[in-house]
Every structure is written in C-alpha cells, then in structure tokens.
Tab-separated table of C-alpha atoms in Angstrom:
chain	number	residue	atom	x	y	z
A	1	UNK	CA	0.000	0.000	0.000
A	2	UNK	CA	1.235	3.566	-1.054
A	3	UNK	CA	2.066	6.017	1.567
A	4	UNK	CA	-0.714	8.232	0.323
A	5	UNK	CA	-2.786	5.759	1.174
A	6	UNK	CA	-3.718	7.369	4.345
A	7	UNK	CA	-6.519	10.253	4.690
A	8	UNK	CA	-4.800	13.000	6.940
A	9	UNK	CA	-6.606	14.421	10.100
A	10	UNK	CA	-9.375	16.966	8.357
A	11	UNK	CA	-7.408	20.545	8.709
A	12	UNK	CA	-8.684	23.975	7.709
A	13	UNK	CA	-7.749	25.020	4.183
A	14	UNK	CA	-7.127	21.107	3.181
A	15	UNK	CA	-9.137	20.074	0.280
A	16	UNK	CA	-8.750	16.460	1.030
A	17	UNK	CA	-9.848	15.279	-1.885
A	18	UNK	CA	-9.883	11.562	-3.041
A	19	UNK	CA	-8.051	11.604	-6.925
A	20	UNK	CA	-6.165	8.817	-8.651
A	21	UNK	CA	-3.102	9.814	-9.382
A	22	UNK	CA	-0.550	7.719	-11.496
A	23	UNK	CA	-2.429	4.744	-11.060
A	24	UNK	CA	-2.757	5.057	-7.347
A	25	UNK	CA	-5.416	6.519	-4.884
A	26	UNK	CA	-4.164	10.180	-3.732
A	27	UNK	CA	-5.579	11.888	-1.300
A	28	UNK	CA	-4.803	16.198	-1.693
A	29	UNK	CA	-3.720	18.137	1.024
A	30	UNK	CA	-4.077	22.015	0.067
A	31	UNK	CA	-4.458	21.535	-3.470
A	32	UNK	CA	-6.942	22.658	-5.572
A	33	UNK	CA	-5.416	22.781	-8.824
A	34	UNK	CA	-2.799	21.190	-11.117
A	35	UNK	CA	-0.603	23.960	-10.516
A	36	UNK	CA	-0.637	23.099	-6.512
A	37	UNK	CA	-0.975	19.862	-6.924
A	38	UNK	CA	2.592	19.969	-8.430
A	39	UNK	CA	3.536	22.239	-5.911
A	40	UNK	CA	2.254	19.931	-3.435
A	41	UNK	CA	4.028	17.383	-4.865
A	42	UNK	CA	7.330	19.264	-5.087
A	43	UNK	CA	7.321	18.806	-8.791
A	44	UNK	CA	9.146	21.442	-11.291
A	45	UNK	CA	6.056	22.439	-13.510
A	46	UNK	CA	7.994	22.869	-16.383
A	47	UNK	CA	9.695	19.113	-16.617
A	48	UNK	CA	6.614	17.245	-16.691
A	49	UNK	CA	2.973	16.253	-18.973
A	50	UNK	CA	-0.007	16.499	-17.507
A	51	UNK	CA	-2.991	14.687	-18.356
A	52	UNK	CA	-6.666	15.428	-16.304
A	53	UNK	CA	-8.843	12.893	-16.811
A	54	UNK	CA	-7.378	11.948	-20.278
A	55	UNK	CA	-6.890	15.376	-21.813
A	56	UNK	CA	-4.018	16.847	-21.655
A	57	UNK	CA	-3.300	20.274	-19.529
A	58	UNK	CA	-1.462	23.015	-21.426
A	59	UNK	CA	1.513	24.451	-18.664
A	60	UNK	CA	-0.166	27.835	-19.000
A	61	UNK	CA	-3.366	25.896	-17.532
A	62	UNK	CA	-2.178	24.845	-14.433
A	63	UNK	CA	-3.273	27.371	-12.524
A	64	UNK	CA	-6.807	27.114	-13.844
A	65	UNK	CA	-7.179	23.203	-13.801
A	66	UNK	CA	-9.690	23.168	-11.101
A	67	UNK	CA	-8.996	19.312	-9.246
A	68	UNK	CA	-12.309	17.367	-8.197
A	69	UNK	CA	-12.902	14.740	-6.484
A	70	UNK	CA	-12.161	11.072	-8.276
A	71	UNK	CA	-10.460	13.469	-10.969
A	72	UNK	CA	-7.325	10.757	-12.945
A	73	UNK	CA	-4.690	12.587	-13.178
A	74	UNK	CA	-1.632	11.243	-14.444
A	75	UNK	CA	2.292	13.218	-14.164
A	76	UNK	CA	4.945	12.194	-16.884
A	77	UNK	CA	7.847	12.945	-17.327
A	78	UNK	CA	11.095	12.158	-19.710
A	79	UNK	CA	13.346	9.051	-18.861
A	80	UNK	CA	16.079	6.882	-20.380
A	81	UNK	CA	14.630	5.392	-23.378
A	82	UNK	CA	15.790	4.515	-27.039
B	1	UNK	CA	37.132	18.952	-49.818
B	2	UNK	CA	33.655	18.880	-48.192
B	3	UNK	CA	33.802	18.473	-44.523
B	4	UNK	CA	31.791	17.566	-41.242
B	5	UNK	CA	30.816	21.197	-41.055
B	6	UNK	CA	29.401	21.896	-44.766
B	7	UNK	CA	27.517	18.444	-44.434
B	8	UNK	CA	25.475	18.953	-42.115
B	9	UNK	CA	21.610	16.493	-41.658
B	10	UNK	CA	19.081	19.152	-41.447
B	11	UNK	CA	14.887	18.165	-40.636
B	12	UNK	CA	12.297	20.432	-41.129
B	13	UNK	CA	14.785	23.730	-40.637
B	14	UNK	CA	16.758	21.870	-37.579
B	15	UNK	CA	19.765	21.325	-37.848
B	16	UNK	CA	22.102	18.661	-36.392
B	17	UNK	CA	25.567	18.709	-35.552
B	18	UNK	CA	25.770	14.987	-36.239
B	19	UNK	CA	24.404	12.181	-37.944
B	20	UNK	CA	24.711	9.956	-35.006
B	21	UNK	CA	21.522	10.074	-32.823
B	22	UNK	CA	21.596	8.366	-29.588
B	23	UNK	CA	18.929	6.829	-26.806
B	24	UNK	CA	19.470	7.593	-23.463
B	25	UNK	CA	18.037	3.658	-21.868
B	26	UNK	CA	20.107	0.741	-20.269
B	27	UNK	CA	22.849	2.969	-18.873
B	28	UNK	CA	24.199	2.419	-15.205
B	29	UNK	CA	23.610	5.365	-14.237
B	30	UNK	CA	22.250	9.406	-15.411
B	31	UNK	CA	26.315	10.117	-14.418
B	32	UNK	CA	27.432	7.257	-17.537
B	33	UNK	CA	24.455	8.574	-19.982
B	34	UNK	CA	25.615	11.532	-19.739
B	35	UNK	CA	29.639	11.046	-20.197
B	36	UNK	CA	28.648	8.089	-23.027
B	37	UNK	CA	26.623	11.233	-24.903
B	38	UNK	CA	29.359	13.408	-24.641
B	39	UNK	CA	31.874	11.137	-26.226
B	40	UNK	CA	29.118	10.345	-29.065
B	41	UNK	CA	29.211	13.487	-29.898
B	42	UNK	CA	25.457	13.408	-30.807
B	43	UNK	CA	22.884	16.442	-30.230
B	44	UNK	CA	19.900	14.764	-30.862
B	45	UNK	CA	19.090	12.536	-27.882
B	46	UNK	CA	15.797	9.723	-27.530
B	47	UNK	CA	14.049	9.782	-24.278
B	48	UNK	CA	11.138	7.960	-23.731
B	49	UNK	CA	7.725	9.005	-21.704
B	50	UNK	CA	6.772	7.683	-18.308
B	51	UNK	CA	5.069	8.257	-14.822
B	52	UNK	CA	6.628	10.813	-12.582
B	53	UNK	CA	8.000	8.787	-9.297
B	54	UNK	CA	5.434	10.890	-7.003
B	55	UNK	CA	7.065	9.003	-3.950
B	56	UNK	CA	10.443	10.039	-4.665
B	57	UNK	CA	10.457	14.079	-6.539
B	58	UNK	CA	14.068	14.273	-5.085
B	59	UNK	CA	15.028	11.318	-7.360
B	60	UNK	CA	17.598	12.263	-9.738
B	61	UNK	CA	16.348	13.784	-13.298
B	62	UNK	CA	17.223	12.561	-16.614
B	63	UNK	CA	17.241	16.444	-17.309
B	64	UNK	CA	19.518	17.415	-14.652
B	65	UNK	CA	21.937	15.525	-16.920
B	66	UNK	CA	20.697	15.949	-20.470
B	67	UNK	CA	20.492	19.894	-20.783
B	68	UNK	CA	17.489	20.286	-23.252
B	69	UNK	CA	19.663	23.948	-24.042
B	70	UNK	CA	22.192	21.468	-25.121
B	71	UNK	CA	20.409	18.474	-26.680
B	72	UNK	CA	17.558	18.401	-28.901
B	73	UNK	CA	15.174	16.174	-27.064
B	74	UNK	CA	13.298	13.656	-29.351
B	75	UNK	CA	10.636	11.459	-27.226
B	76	UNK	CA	9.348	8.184	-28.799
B	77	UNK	CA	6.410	6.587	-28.353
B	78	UNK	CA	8.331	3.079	-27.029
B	79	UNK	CA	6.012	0.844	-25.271
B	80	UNK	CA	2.596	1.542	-27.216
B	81	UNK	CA	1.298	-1.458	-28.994
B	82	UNK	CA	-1.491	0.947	-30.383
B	83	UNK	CA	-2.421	3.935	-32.261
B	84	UNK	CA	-4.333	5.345	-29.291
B	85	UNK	CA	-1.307	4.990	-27.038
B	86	UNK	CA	1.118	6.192	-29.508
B	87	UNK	CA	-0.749	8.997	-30.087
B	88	UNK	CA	-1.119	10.066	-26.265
B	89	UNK	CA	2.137	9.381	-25.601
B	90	UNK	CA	3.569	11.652	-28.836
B	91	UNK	CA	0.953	14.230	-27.435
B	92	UNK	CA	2.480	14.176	-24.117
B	93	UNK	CA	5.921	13.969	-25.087
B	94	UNK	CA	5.765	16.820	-26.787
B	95	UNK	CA	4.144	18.684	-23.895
B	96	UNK	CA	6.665	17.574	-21.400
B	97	UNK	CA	9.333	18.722	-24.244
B	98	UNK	CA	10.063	21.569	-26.219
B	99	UNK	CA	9.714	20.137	-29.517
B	100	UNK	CA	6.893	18.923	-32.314
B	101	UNK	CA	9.886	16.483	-32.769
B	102	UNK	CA	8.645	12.210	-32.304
B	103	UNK	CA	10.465	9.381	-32.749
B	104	UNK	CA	7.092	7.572	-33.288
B	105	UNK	CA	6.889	3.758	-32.512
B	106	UNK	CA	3.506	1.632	-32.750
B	107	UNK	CA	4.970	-1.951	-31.680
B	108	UNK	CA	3.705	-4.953	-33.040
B	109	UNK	CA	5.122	-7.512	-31.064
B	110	UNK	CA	6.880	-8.221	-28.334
B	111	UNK	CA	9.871	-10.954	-28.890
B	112	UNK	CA	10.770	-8.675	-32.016
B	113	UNK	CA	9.404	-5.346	-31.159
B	114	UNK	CA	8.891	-5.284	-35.141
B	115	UNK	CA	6.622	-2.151	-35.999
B	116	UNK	CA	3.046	-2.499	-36.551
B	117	UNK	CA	3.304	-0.878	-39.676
B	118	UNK	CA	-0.772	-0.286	-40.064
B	119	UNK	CA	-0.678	1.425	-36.929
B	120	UNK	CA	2.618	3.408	-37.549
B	121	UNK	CA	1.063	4.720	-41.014
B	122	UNK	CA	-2.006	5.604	-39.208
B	123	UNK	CA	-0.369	7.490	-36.266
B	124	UNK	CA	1.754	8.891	-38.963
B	125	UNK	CA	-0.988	10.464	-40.438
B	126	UNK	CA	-2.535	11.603	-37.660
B	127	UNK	CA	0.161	13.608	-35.599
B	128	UNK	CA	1.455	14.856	-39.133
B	129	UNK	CA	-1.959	17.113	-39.566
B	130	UNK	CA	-1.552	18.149	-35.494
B	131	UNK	CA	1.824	19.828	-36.430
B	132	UNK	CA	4.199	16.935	-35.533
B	133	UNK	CA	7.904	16.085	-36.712
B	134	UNK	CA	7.105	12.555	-37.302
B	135	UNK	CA	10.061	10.236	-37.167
B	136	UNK	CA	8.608	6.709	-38.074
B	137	UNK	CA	10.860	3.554	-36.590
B	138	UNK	CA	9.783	1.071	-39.606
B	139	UNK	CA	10.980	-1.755	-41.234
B	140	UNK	CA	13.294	-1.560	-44.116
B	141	UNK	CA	10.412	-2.129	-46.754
B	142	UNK	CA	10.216	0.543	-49.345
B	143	UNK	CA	6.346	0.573	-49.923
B	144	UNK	CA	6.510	1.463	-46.102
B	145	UNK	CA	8.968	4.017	-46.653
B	146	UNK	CA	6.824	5.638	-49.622
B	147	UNK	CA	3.585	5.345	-47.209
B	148	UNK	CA	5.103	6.685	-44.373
B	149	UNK	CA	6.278	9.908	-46.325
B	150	UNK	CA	3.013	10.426	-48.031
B	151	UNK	CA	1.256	10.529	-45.079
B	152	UNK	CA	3.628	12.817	-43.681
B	153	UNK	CA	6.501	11.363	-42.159
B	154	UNK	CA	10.252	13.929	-41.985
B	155	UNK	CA	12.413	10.905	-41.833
B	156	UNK	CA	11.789	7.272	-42.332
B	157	UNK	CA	13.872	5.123	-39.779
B	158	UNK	CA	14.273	1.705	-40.553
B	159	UNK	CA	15.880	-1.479	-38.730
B	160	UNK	CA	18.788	-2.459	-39.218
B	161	UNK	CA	17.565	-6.048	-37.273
B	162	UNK	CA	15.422	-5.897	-33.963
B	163	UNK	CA	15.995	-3.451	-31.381
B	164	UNK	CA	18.185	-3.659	-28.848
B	165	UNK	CA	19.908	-7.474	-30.912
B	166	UNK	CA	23.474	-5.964	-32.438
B	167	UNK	CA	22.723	-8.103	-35.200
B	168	UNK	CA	23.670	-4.719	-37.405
B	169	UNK	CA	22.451	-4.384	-41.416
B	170	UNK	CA	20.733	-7.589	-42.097
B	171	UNK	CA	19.652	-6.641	-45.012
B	172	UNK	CA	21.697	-3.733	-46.640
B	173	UNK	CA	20.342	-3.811	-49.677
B	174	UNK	CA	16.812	-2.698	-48.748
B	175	UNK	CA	18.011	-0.111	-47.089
B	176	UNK	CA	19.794	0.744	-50.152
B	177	UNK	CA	16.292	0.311	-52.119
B	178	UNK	CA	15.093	2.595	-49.961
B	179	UNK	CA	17.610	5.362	-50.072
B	180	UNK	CA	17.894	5.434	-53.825
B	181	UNK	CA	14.108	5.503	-54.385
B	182	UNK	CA	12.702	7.771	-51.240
B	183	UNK	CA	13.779	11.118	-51.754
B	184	UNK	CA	13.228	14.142	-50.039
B	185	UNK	CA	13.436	12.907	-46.598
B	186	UNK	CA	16.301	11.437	-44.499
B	187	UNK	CA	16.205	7.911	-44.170
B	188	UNK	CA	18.255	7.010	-40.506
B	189	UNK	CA	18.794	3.149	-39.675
B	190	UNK	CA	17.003	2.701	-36.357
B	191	UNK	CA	17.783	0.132	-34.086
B	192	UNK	CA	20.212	-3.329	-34.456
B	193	UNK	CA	23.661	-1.146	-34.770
B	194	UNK	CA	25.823	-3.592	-32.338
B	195	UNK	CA	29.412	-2.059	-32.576
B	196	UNK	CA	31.427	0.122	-34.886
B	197	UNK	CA	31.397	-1.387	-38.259
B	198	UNK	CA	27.226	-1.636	-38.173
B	199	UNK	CA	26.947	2.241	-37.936
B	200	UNK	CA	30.003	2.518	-40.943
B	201	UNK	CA	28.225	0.205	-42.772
B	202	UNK	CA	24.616	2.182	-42.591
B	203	UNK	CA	25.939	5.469	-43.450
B	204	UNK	CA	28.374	3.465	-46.235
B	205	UNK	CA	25.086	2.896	-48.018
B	206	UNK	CA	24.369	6.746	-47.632
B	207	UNK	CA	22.000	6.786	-44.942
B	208	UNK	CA	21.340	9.863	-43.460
B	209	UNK	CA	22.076	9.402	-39.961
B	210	UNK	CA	22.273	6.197	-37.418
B	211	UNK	CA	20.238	6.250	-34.028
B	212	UNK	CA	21.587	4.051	-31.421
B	213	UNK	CA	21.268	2.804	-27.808
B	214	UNK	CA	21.848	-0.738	-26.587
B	215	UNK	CA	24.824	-0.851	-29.099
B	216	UNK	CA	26.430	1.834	-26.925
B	217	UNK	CA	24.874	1.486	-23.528
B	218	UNK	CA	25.255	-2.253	-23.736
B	219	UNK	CA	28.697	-2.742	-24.598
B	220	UNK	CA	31.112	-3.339	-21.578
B	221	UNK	CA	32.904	0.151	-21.867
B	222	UNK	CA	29.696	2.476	-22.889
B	223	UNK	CA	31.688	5.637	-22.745
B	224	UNK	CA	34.491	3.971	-25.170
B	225	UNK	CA	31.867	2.886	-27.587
B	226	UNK	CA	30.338	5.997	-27.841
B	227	UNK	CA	33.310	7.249	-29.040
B	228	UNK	CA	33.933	4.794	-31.037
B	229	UNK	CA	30.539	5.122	-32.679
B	230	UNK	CA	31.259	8.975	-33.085
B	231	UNK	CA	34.311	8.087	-35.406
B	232	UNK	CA	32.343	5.215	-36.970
B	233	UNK	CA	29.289	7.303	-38.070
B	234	UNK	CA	32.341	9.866	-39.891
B	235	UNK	CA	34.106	7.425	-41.146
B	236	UNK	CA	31.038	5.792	-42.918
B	237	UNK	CA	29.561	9.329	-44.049
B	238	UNK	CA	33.008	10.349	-45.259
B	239	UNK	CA	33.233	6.880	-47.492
B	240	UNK	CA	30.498	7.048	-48.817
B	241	UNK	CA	30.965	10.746	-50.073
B	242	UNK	CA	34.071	9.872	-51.203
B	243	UNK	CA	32.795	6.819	-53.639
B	244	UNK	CA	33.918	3.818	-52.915
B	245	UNK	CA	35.839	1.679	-55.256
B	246	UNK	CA	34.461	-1.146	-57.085
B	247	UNK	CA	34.668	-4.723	-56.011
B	248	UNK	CA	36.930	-7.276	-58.349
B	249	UNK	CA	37.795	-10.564	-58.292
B	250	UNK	CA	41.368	-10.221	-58.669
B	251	UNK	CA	44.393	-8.011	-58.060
B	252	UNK	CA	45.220	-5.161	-59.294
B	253	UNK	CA	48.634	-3.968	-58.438
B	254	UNK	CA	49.005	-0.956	-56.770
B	255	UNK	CA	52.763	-0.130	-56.936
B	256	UNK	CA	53.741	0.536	-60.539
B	257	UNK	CA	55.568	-2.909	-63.235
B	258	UNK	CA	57.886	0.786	-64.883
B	259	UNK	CA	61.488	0.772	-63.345
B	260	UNK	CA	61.464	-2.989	-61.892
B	261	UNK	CA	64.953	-4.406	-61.909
C-alpha cells in the first residue's frame, strides 16, 4: 500500500480530496489545482505532462485546472529510453 | 574537400551537428548517460515518456543531466502497442518537451518489437496534420517508406535487425532500395547497430544518420563505444561521399611494373 494511502486528520484550508493519481489513490492536502498539486508534490512544472482525466493540460493551464474529487490525473515525465 | 561542417543532416529547418543520434536507456547510471553522450558526440538525444515517481520528486532527473539547451530532445512513443497509445504518448511527449519532434513507434510484437506498420502509417498520419515532426521507426520495406512519407513522415527510420539485438544491417540492400528511391526525406537506420562497423556500414550505403542505444549502452565500456561510434558514423559518411571503389575478383597492383629491376 502507497504512503498516500492514508486520509490526513481533516485541517482547515485542506481540500482532502480523493483523486487517482498515477495509477494510485491520492488523497490532496491544500491543493486545488494542477498547478498546486505539483507544488504539493514538489514537482518542477515545467519538466513534466499532464494529463486530467485523459486530456491533456497546457503548462499555461495549471493554474486554472480546477482538481475534483475522483479526478485521474496522471504526471509524466522524460526518462532513459531509445 | 567537403567536410563535417558543410555536411550537415538538417529536418524540417533543424539542424544537427551529427548524424549519429543516440537513446538515453540501459545505462548504469544518469552520471554514464551523460559522459557516453558526450563522447558520441550526438545532439539529438531519444528519451522515452513515463510516470513521474510521485514518492520520490528528489530522485535524480534525466534532465539534470541531459540539458534540453544542449540536446535536442526527441521522445518516442516506445512501449505503445497501439495507435491510441502512440498517439497520447507523442501528445504528451511533446508537452513535457520543447519540440513537435517524435520518434514515433507503434509496436507490433513483443519478442521482435517489429513495428506495426498499419498502426505506424495511421499514427503517422494523424500527428502529421496536429503539427508533428514525425520520425517513423519502420521496417526496411520501401512501400513502407513511400507510405510513411506520403502521409507525412520527416524521416523514415528503418531497422537495421530488432531493437536492442546488435545483429547490425541484415539486409543492406533494402536499405539501399530505400535510399535510392525515397527522396526528399532522411532515411536514418534505427535500431540493431551492435558495434562500430554496423553504424560505418549504414551510413556506407548513404543513410542519413544512425540512431543508437543498446549498441552503446550495452557494450562493456559504454563511454568507449560511444566514441567509437562517433568516429564510426564519420568514417562511414566520409566513405560514402568519397565513392567507394568497385569490387573485383582479382588483383590489381598498386605499386607501378615501370622501373622494376
């Protein structure tokens, strides 16, 4: 089981909300959006695909990709490959 | 005398300092991918497209090695046994990336990794009209070829032999059909280069350009190979150039019968 696997304590200004997210259940914390999700995730926007629900999420949309609950959101990124 | 510098492989406006491409899989380490690149002298580098280790963002990043100000990044579509996935993953590589540049693989099967070449033409097609550099990994059959460039293909890149085997040009002289009948485009052997004389051999027939991985990341002294792949890809672009002299049966003498004793 992934260490996300567990639902933090409720806490003011945490969305908490229940997304897959590469494959595995993900529960957010303060995020909202794909742009904190990535934040959240200490991921550097700019090195990475993101796909919401199978469409793909233009960088300059991050901040606007609203997250919802159940949302499948998948992060790519490049790595060694021929 | 032409040189390295006046011959230079250009796609769609790009430019590339050589005509040896190289993947960046099956290396130790992001420290040896990134020496073995350096000694291959290459600027166009393969990466493929996978999920983000979520658990780990303080893992090392292929990127941290490969400077994308340095190296045109070219992401494939490895893995997808499918239009739809080749498609999504082209979409997302080039997203991720900087570039409308694919190396564009729809897999057929999985002991050879031979193309699906129904599906290739297809995807081919397809990312072509969205504004993509398509760079189809194909076999070395010239109706292919011809397909793949009508329906919109920059490059065709045929096997040499299977992906990741070193088996080298098993059959040189369709790759030689293809390059004297497909014009236009650059035709760059894609996969089964295994050491040296392979890559000499591809760019003897006057290929374009010569993409390789497991040959170099494979071999026991990666960084070495590179190199010696570097010289390789030269040497074989330089002989060919420079017309080759015809095979015969018997000698010809080359120092002179005039002034014998």
């Amino acid at each position: 089981m992934s260490s996300f696997g567990h639902i933090p304590a409720p806490h003011e200004g945490y969305t908490n909300m229940k997304i897959r997210l590469n494959g595995d259940d993900y529960i957010t914390k303060a995020a909202s959006t794909v742009s904190e999700l990535l934040v959240e995730l200490n991921i550097n926007p700019m090195r990475v695909a993101v796909e919401l629900n199978m469409v793909i999420v233009k960088k300059a949309e991050y901040g606007s990709a609203a997250l919802k609950d159940g949302d499948n959101v998948e992060v790519v990124n490049f790595v060694g490959g021929g | 005398m032409e040189s390295a510098s006046t011959d230079k492989l250009i796609i769609n406006g790009v430019e590339f300092k050589s005509r040896l491409w190289v993947g960046t899989g099956k290396y130790k380490d992001f420290e040896e991918t990134k020496k073995a690149i350096e000694a291959s002298g290459a600027d166009m580098v393969t990466v493929a497209v996978r999920r983000v280790n979520i658990f780990d963002s303080k893992s090392p990043n292929l990127l941290d090695y490969i400077d994308p100000k340095i190296y045109k990044i070219l992401p494939n579509t490895a893995g997808c046994y499918n239009v739809e996935d080749a498609l999504r993953y082209a979409r997302l590589g080039r997203e991720a990336g900087i570039s409308d540049f694919v190396k564009l693989e729809v897999i057929g099967d999985d002991k050879t990794l031979f193309p699906d070449v129904c599906g290739l033409l297809k995807a081919t097609e397809i990312l072509a009209k969205e504004g993509f550099i398509v760079l189809p990994y194909s076999t070395d059959d010239l109706i292919v070829a011809q397909r793949l460039v009508n329906a919109g293909a920059a490059a065709v890149m045929p096997l040499g032999a299977p992906i990741g085997s070193g088996l080298g040009i098993r059959n040189p002289y369709n790759i030689k059909i293809i390059l004297e009948t497909v014009k236009g485009v650059p035709i760059i052997v894609d996969a089964g280069v295994g050491t040296a004389s392979d890559a000499a051999i591809a760019m003897e027939l006057g290929c374009d350009a010569v993409l390789i991985n497991t040959g170099i990341a494979g071999a026991a002294e990666p960084i070495m190979m590179a190199a010696a792949m570097k010289h390789a890809v030269i040497a074989g672009r330089f002989a060919y150039k420079a017309g080759r002299i015809q095979r015969r049966l018997y000698a010809s003498a080359s120092s002179p019968f005039d002034g014998m004793l």
